[in-house]
mmCIF file of C-alpha atoms and ligand atoms in Angstrom:
data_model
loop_
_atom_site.group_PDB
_atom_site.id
_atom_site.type_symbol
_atom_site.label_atom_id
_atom_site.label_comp_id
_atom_site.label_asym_id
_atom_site.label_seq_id
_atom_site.Cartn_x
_atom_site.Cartn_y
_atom_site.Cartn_z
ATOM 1 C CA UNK A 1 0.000 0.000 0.000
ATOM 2 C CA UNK A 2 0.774 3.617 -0.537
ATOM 3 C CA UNK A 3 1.174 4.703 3.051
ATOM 4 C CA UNK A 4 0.469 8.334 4.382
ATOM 5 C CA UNK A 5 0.122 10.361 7.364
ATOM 6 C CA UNK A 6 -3.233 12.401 6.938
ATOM 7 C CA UNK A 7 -3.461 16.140 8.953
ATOM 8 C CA UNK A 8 -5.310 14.828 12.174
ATOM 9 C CA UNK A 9 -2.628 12.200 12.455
ATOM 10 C CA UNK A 10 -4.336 8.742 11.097
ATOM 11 C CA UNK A 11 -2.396 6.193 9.323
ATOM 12 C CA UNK A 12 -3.572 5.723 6.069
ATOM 13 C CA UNK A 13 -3.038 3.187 3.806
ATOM 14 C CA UNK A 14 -4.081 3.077 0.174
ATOM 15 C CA UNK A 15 -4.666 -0.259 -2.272
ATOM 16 C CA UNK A 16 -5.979 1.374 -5.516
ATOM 17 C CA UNK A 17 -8.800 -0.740 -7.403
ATOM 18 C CA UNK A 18 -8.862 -2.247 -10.827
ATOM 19 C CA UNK A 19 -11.419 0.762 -11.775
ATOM 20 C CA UNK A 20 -10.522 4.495 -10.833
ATOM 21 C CA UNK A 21 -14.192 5.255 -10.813
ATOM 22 C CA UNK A 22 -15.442 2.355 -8.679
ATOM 23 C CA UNK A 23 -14.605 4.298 -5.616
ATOM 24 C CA UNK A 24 -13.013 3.510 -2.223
ATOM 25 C CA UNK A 25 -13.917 0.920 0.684
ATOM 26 C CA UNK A 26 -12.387 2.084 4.676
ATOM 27 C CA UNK A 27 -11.252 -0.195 7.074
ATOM 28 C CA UNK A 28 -9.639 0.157 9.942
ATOM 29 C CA UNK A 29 -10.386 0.916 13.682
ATOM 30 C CA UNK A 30 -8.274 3.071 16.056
ATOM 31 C CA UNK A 31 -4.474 3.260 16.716
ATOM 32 C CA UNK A 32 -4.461 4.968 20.093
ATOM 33 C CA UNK A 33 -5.616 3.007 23.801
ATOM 34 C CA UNK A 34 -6.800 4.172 27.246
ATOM 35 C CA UNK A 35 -4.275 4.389 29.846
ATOM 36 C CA UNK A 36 -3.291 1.125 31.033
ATOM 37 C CA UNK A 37 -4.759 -0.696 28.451
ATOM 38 C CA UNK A 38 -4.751 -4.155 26.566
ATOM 39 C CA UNK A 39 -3.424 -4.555 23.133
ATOM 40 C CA UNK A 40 -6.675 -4.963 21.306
ATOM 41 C CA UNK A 41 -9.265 -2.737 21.883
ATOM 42 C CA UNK A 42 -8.184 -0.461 18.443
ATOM 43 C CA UNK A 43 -5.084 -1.797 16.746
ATOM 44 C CA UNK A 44 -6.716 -5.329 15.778
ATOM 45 C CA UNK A 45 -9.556 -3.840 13.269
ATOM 46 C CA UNK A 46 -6.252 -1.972 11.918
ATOM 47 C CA UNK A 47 -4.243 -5.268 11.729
ATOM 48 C CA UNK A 48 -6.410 -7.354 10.327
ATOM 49 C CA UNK A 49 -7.491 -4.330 7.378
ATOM 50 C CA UNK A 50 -3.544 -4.681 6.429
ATOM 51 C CA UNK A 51 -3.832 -8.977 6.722
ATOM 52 C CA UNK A 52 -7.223 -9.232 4.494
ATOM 53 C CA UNK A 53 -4.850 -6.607 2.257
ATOM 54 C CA UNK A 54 -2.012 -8.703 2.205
ATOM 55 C CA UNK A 55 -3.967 -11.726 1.140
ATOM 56 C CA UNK A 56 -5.393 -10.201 -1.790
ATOM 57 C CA UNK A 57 -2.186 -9.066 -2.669
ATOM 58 C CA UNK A 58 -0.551 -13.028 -2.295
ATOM 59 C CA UNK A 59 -3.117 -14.571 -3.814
ATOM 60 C CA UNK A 60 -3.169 -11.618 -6.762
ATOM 61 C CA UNK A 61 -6.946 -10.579 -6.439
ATOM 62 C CA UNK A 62 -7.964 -7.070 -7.762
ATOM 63 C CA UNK A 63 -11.229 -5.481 -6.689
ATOM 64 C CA UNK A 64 -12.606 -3.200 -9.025
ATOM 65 C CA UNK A 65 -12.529 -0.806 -5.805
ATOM 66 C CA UNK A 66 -9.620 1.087 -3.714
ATOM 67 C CA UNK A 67 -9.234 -0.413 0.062
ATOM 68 C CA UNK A 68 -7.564 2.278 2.039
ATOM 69 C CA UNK A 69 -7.011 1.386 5.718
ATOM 70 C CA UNK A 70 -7.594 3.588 8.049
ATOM 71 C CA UNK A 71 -5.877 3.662 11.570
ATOM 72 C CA UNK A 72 -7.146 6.519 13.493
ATOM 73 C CA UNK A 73 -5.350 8.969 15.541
ATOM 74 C CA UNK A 74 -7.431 9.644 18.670
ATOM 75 C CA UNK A 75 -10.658 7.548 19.416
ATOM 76 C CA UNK A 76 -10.384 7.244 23.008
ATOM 77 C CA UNK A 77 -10.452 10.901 23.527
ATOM 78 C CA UNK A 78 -8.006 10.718 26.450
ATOM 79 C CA UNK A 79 -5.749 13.175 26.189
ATOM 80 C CA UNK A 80 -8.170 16.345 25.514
ATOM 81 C CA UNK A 81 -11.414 15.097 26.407
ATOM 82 C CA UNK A 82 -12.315 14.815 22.762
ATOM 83 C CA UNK A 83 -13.671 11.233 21.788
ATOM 84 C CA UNK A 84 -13.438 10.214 18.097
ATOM 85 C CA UNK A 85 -10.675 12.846 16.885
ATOM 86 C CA UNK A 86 -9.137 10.877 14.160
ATOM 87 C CA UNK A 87 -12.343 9.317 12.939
ATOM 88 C CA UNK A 88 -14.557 13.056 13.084
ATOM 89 C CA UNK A 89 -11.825 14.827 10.754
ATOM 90 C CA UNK A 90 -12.031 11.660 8.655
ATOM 91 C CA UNK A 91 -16.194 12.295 8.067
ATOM 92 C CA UNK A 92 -15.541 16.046 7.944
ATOM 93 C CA UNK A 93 -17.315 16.943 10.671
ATOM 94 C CA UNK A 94 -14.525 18.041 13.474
ATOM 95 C CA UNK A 95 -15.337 21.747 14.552
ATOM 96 C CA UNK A 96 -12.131 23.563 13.766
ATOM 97 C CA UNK A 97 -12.363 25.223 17.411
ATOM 98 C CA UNK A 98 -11.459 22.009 18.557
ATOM 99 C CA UNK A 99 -7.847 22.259 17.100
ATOM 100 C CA UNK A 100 -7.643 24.692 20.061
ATOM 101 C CA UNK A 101 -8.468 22.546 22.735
ATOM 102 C CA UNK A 102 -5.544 22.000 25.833
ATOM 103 C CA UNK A 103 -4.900 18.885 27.308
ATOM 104 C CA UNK A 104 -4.155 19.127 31.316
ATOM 105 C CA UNK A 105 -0.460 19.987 30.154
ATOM 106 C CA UNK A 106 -1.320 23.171 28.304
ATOM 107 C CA UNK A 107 -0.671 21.199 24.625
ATOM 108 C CA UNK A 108 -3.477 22.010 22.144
ATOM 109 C CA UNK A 109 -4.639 19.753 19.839
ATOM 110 C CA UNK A 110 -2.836 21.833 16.863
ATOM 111 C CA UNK A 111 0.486 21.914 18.601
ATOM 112 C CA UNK A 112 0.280 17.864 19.956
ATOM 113 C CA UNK A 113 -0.650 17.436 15.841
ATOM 114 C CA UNK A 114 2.365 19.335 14.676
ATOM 115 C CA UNK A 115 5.179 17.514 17.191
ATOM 116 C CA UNK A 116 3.552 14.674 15.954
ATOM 117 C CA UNK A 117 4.607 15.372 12.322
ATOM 118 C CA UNK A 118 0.860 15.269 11.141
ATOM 119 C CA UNK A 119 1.373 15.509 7.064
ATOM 120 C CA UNK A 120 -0.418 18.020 4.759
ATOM 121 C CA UNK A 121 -2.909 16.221 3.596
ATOM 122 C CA UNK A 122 -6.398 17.323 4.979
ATOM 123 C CA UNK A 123 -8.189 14.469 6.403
ATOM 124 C CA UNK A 124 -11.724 14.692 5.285
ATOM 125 C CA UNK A 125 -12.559 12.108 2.717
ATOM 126 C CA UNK A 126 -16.253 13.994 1.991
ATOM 127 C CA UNK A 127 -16.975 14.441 -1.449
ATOM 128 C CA UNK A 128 -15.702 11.179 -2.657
ATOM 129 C CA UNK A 129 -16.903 8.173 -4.022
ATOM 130 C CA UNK A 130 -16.964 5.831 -0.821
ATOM 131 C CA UNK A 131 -18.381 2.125 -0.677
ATOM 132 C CA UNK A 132 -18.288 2.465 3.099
ATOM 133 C CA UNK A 133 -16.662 1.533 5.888
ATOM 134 C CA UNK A 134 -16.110 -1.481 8.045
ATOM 135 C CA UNK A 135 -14.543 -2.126 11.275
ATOM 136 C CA UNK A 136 -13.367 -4.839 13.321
ATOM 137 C CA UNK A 137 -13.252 -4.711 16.845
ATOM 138 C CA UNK A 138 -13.138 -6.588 19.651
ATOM 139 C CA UNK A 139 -16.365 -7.314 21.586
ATOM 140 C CA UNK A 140 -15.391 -5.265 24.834
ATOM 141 C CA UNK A 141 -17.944 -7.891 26.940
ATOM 142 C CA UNK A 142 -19.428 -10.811 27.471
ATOM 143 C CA UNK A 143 -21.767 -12.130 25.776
ATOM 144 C CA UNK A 144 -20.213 -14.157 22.649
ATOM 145 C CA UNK A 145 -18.276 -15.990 25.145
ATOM 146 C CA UNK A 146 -21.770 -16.492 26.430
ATOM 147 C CA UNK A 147 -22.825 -17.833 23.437
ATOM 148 C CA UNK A 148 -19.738 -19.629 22.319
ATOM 149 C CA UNK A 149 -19.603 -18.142 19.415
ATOM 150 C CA UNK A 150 -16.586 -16.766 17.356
ATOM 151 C CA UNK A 151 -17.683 -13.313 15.691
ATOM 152 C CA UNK A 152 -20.685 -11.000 15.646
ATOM 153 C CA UNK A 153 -22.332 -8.936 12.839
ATOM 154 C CA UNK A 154 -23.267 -5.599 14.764
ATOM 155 C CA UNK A 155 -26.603 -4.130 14.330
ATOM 156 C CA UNK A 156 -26.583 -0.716 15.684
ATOM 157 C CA UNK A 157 -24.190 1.409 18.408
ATOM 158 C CA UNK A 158 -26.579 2.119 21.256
ATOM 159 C CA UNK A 159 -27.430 5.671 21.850
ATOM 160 C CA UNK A 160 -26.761 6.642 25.577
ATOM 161 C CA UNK A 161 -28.320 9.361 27.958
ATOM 162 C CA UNK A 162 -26.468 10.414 31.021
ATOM 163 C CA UNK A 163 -27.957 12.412 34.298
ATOM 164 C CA UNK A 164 -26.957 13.361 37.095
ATOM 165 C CA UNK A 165 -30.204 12.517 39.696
ATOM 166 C CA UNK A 166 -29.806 14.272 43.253
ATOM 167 C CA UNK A 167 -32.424 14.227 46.432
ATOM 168 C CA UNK A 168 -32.001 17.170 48.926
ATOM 169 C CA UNK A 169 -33.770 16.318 52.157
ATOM 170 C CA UNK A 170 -32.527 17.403 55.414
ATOM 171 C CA UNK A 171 -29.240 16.524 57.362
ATOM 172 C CA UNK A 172 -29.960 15.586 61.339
ATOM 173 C CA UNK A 173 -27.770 13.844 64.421
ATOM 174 C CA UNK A 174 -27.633 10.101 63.928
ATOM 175 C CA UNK A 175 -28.031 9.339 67.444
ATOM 176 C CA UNK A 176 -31.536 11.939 68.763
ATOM 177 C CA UNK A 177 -33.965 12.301 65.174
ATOM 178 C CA UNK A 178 -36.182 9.491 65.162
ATOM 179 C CA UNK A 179 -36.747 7.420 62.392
ATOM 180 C CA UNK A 180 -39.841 8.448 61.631
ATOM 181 C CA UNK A 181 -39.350 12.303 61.639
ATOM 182 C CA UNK A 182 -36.231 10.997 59.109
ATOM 183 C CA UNK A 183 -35.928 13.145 55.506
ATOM 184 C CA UNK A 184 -32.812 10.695 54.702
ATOM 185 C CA UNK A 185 -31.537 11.367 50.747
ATOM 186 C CA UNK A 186 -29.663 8.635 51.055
ATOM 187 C CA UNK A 187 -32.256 6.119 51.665
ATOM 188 C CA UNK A 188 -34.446 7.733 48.506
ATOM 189 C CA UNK A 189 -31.437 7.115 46.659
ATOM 190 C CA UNK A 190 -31.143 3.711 47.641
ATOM 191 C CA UNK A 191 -34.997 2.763 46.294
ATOM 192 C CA UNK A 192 -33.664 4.800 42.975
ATOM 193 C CA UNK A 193 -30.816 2.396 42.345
ATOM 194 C CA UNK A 194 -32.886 -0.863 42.398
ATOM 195 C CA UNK A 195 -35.477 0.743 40.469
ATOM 196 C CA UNK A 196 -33.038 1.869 37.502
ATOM 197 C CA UNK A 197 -31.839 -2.248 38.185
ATOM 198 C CA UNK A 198 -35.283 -3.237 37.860
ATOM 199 C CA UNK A 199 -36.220 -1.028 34.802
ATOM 200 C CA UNK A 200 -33.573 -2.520 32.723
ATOM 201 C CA UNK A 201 -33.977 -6.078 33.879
ATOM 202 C CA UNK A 202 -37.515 -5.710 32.362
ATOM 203 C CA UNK A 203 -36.864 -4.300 29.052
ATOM 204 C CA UNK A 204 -34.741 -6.300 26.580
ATOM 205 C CA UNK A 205 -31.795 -5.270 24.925
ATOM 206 C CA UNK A 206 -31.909 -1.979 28.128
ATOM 207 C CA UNK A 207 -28.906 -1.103 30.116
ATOM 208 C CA UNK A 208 -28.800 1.172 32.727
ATOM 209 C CA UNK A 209 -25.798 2.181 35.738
ATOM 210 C CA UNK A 210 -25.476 4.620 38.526
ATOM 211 C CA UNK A 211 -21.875 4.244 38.494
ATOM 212 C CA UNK A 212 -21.116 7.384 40.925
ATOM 213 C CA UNK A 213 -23.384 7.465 44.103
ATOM 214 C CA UNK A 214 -22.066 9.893 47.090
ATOM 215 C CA UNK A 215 -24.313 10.450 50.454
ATOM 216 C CA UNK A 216 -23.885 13.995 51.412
ATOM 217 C CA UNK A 217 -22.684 15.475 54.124
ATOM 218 C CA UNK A 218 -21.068 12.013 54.226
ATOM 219 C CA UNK A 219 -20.610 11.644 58.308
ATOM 220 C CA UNK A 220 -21.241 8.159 60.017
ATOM 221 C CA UNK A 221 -23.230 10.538 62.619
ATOM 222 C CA UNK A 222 -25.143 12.313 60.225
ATOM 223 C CA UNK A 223 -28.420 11.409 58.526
ATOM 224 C CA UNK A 224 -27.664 12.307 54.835
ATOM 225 C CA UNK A 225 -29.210 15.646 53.948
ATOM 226 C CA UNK A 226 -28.297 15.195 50.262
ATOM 227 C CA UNK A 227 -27.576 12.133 48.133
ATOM 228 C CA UNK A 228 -26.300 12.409 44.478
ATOM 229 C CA UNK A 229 -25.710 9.636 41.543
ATOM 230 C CA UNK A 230 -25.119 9.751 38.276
ATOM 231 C CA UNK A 231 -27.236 7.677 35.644
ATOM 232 C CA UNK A 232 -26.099 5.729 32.252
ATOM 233 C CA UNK A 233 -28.738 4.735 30.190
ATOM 234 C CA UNK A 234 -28.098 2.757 26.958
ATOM 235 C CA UNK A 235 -30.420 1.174 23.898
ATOM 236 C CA UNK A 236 -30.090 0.407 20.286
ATOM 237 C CA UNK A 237 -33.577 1.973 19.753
ATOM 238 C CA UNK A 238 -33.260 5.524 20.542
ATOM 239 C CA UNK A 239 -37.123 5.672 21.474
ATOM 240 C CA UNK A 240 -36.850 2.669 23.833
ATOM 241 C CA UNK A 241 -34.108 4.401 26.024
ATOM 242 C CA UNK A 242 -36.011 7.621 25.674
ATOM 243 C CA UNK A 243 -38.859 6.017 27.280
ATOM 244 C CA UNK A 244 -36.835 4.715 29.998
ATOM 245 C CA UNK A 245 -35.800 7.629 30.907
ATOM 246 C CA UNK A 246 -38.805 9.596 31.363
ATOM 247 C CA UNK A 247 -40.339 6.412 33.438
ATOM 248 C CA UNK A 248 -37.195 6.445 35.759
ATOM 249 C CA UNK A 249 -37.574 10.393 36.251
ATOM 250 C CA UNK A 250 -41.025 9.614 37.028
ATOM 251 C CA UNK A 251 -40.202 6.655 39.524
ATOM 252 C CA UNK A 252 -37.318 8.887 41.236
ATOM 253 C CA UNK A 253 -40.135 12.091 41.334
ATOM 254 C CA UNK A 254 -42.281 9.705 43.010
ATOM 255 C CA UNK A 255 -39.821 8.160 45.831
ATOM 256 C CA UNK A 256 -38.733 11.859 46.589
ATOM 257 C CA UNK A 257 -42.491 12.798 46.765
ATOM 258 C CA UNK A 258 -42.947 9.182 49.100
ATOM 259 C CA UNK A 259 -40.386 10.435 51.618
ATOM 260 C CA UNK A 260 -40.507 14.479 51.697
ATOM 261 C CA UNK A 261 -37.684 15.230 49.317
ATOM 262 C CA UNK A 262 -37.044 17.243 46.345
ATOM 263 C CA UNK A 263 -35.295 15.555 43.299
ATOM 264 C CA UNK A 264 -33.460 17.251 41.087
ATOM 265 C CA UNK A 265 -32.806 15.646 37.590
ATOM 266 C CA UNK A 266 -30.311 16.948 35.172
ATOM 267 C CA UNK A 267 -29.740 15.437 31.923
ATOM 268 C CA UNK A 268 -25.980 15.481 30.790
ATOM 269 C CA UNK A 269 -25.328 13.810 27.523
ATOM 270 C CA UNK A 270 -27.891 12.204 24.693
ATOM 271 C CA UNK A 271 -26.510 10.694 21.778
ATOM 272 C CA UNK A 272 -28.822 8.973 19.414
ATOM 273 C CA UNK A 273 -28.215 5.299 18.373
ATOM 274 C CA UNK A 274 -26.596 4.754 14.735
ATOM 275 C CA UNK A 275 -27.750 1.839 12.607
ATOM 276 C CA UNK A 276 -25.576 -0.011 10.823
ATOM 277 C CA UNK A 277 -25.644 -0.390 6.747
ATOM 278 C CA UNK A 278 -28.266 -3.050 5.842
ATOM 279 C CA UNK A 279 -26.545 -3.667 2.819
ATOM 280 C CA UNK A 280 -23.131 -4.084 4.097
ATOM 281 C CA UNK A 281 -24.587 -5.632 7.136
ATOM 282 C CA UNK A 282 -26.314 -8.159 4.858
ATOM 283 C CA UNK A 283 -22.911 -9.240 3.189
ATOM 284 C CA UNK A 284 -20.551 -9.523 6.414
ATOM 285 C CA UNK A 285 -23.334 -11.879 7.477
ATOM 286 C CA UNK A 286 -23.345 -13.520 4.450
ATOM 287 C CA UNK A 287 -19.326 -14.240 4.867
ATOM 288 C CA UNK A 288 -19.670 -14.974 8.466
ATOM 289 C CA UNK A 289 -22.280 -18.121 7.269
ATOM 290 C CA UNK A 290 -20.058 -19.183 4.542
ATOM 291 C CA UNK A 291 -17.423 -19.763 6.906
ATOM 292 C CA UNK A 292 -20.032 -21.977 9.053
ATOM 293 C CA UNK A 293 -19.898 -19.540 12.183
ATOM 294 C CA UNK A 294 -22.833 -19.311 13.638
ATOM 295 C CA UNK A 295 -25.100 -15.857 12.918
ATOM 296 C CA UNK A 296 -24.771 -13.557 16.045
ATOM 297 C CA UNK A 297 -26.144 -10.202 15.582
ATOM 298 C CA UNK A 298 -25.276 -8.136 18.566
ATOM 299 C CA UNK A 299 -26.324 -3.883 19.326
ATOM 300 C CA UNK A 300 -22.755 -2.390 20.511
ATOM 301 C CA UNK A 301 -22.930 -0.953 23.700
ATOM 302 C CA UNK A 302 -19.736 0.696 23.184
ATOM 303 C CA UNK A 303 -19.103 3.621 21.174
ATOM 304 C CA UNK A 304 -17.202 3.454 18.064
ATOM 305 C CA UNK A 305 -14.979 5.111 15.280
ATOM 306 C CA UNK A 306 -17.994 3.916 13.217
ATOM 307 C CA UNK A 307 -19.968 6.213 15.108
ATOM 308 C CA UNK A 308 -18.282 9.489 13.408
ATOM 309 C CA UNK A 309 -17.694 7.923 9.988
ATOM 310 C CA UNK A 310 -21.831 7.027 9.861
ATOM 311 C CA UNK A 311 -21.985 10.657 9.295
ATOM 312 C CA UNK A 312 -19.796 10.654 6.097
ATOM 313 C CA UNK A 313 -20.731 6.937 5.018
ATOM 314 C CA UNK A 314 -22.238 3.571 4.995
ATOM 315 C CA UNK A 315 -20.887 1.350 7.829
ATOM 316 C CA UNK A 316 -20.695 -2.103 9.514
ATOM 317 C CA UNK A 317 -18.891 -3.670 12.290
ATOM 318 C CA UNK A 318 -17.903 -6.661 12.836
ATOM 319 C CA UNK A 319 -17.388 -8.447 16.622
ATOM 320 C CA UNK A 320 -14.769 -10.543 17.804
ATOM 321 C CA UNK A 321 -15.035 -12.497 20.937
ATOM 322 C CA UNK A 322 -12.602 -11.289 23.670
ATOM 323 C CA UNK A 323 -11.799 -13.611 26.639
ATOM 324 C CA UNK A 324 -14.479 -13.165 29.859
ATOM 325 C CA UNK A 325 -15.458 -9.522 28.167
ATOM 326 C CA UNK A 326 -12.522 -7.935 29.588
ATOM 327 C CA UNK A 327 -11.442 -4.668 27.666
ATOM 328 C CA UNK A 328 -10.028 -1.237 28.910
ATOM 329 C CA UNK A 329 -7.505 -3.515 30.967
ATOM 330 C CA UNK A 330 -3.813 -5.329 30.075
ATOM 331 C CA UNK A 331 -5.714 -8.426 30.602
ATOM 332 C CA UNK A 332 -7.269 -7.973 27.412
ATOM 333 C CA UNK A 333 -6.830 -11.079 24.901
ATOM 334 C CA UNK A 334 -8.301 -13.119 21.847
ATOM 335 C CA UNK A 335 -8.483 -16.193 20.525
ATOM 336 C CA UNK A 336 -6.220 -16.697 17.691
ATOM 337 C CA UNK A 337 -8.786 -19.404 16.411
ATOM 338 C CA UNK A 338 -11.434 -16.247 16.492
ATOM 339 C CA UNK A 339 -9.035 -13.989 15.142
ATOM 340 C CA UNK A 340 -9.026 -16.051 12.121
ATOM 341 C CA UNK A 341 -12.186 -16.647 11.392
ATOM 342 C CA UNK A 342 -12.959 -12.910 11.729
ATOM 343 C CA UNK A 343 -10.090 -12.902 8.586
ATOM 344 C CA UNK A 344 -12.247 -15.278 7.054
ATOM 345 C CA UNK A 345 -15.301 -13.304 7.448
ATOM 346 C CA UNK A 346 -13.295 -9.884 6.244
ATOM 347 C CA UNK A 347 -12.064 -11.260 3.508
ATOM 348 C CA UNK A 348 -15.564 -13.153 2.405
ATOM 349 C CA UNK A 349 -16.777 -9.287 2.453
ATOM 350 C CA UNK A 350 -14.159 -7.654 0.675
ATOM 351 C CA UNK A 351 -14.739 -10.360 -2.124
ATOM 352 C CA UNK A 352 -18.717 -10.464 -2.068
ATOM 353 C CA UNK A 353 -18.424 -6.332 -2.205
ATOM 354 C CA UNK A 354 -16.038 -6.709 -5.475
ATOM 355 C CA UNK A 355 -18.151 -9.401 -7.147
ATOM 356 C CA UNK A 356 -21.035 -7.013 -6.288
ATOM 357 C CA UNK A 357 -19.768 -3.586 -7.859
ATOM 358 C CA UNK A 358 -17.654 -5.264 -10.623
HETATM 359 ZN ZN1 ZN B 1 -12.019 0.723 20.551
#
């Protein structure tokens, strides 16, 4: 491959088709990882792009197409707070204010870029001719182990709401209020985390956290006045975990209301959910049946570089079982075995998409 360095850092590489006007397939996934991280999560959807390259170029197949693999810069958003870098300048849609964001050493964006040796050649492929673009990735859970199977075709990246849910009651002596003259935040806040258990437990496909829970003033002698949590709501149908959300601000409106507080509720983050490609979708599972695997579809609960480049293109994912779903973490590992049929499967798609626009 013709091999560049794009201006928002990503590795690109570039496999021109038989036919200049057929266009260009992406692959690729991300090149950076979180801090203390395994060696997956990323760098194998960029590995494997250059693999499924290398065996067309052994076994001397041409696809009417251009394959350029894509390993981008900055998806874990790290280092300035800014998810998806790489993959948003890519889709031509990163705001050029964020070129001016600091990290926590004072290094913008434009300066880390520069030091880096970024080349001249602007990143955003809008405009083109594009087939689309796949990714694999690694599962980042559990549930293909759970299944015992190999690979997944991904559906759709859930869309996720965040909150920040806080009851205010009133702060008293542990040892002289009695319990029933009691306006304890904590204990509202308590009822609120089994119901947001509860609520997801009885809708499928529904995942919901309170990750961060603090009881305020936070005294073993002190009945908590205040008690604040956050909330992390995630579905592949955006109207689904809409839904949720409004019946969980109802249930926490009515547990303040059961025990004399006041709730406050303040939404943080919504991102919608992003379908994958039905048509691209259609052949990776096509390739993934071919190769006998059995036909997982899975939502991602994860966010993705396929996230940004749905805004610039068609894409699809494709899953790869990761041992006991552990990701974010040096323990991180694959099955070689897996790791080759997801080949298998990228290959079987790079092959049914050149037999399709040639
Ligand atoms: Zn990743």
């Amino acid at each position: 491959m013709a091999v560049r360095t794009d201006a928002a850092g990503n590795l690109v590489g570039h496999l021109p088709g038989s036919d200049p006007d057929a266009g260009t397939l992406l692959l690729g996934s991300h090149l950076d990882t979180v801090r203390d991280a395994g060696a997956f999560d990323g760098p194998l959807g960029v590995i494997a792009a250059i693999e499924c390259v290398a065996l067309l170029r052994a076994e001397e197949v041409s696809l009417p197409f251009s394959v350029d693999v894509l390993g981008f810069s900055d998806e874990e958003g790290l280092r300035f707070g800014t998810p998806y870098l790489g993959s948003r300048a890519v889709a031509g849609t990163l705001d050029a204010a964020t070129l001016d964001v600091a990290a926590d050493d004072g290094v913008t964006v434009r300066e880390a870029l520069a030091a880096f040796g970024a080349g001249p050649e602007p990143a955003s492929r809008r405009g083109e001719r594009l087939l689309g673009y796949c990714e694999l990735h690694i599962e980042q859970g559990p549930v293909l182990e759970q299944r015992g199977a190999p690979v997944a075709v991904v559906t759709a990246i859930a869309g996720a709401t965040r909150a920040e849910v806080r009851f205010t009651g009133r702060a008293g002596h542990a040892g002289t209020v009695p319990m029933a003259l009691r306006r304890d935040a904590a204990c509202a806040l308590a009822d609120f985390v089994l119901a947001v258990e509860a609520a997801a437990n009885a809708e499928a496909g529904l995942v919901a956290t309170v990750g961060r829970l603090s009881a305020l003033p936070g005294a073993p002698n002190v009945i908590p006045g205040a008690a604040v949590a956050s909330l992390d709501v995630r579905h592949a149908d955006d109207a689904v975990r809409e839904q949720a959300v409004r019946q969980l601000r109802e249930r926490a409106a009515a547990i303040a209301a059961g025990r004399a507080l006041e709730l406050e509720w303040e939404e943080r983050m919504a991102t919608p959910a992003v379908a994958m490609d039905p048509g691209l979708t259609a052949l990776l599972a096509a390739a993934v049946a071919a190769g006998g695997a059995p036909d997982v579809r899975l939502p991602s609960g994860a966010g993705h570089d396929a996230v940004a480049l749905s805004e610039l293109t068609a894409t699809a994912m494709l899953f790869v079982r990761c041992a006991g779903g552990v990701s974010h973490h040096p323990d991180e590992s694959v099955d070689p075995a897996d790791v080759a049929v997801a080949l298998d499967v990228l290959d079987g798609f790079l092959r049914r998409l050149g037999e399709q626009a040639g």
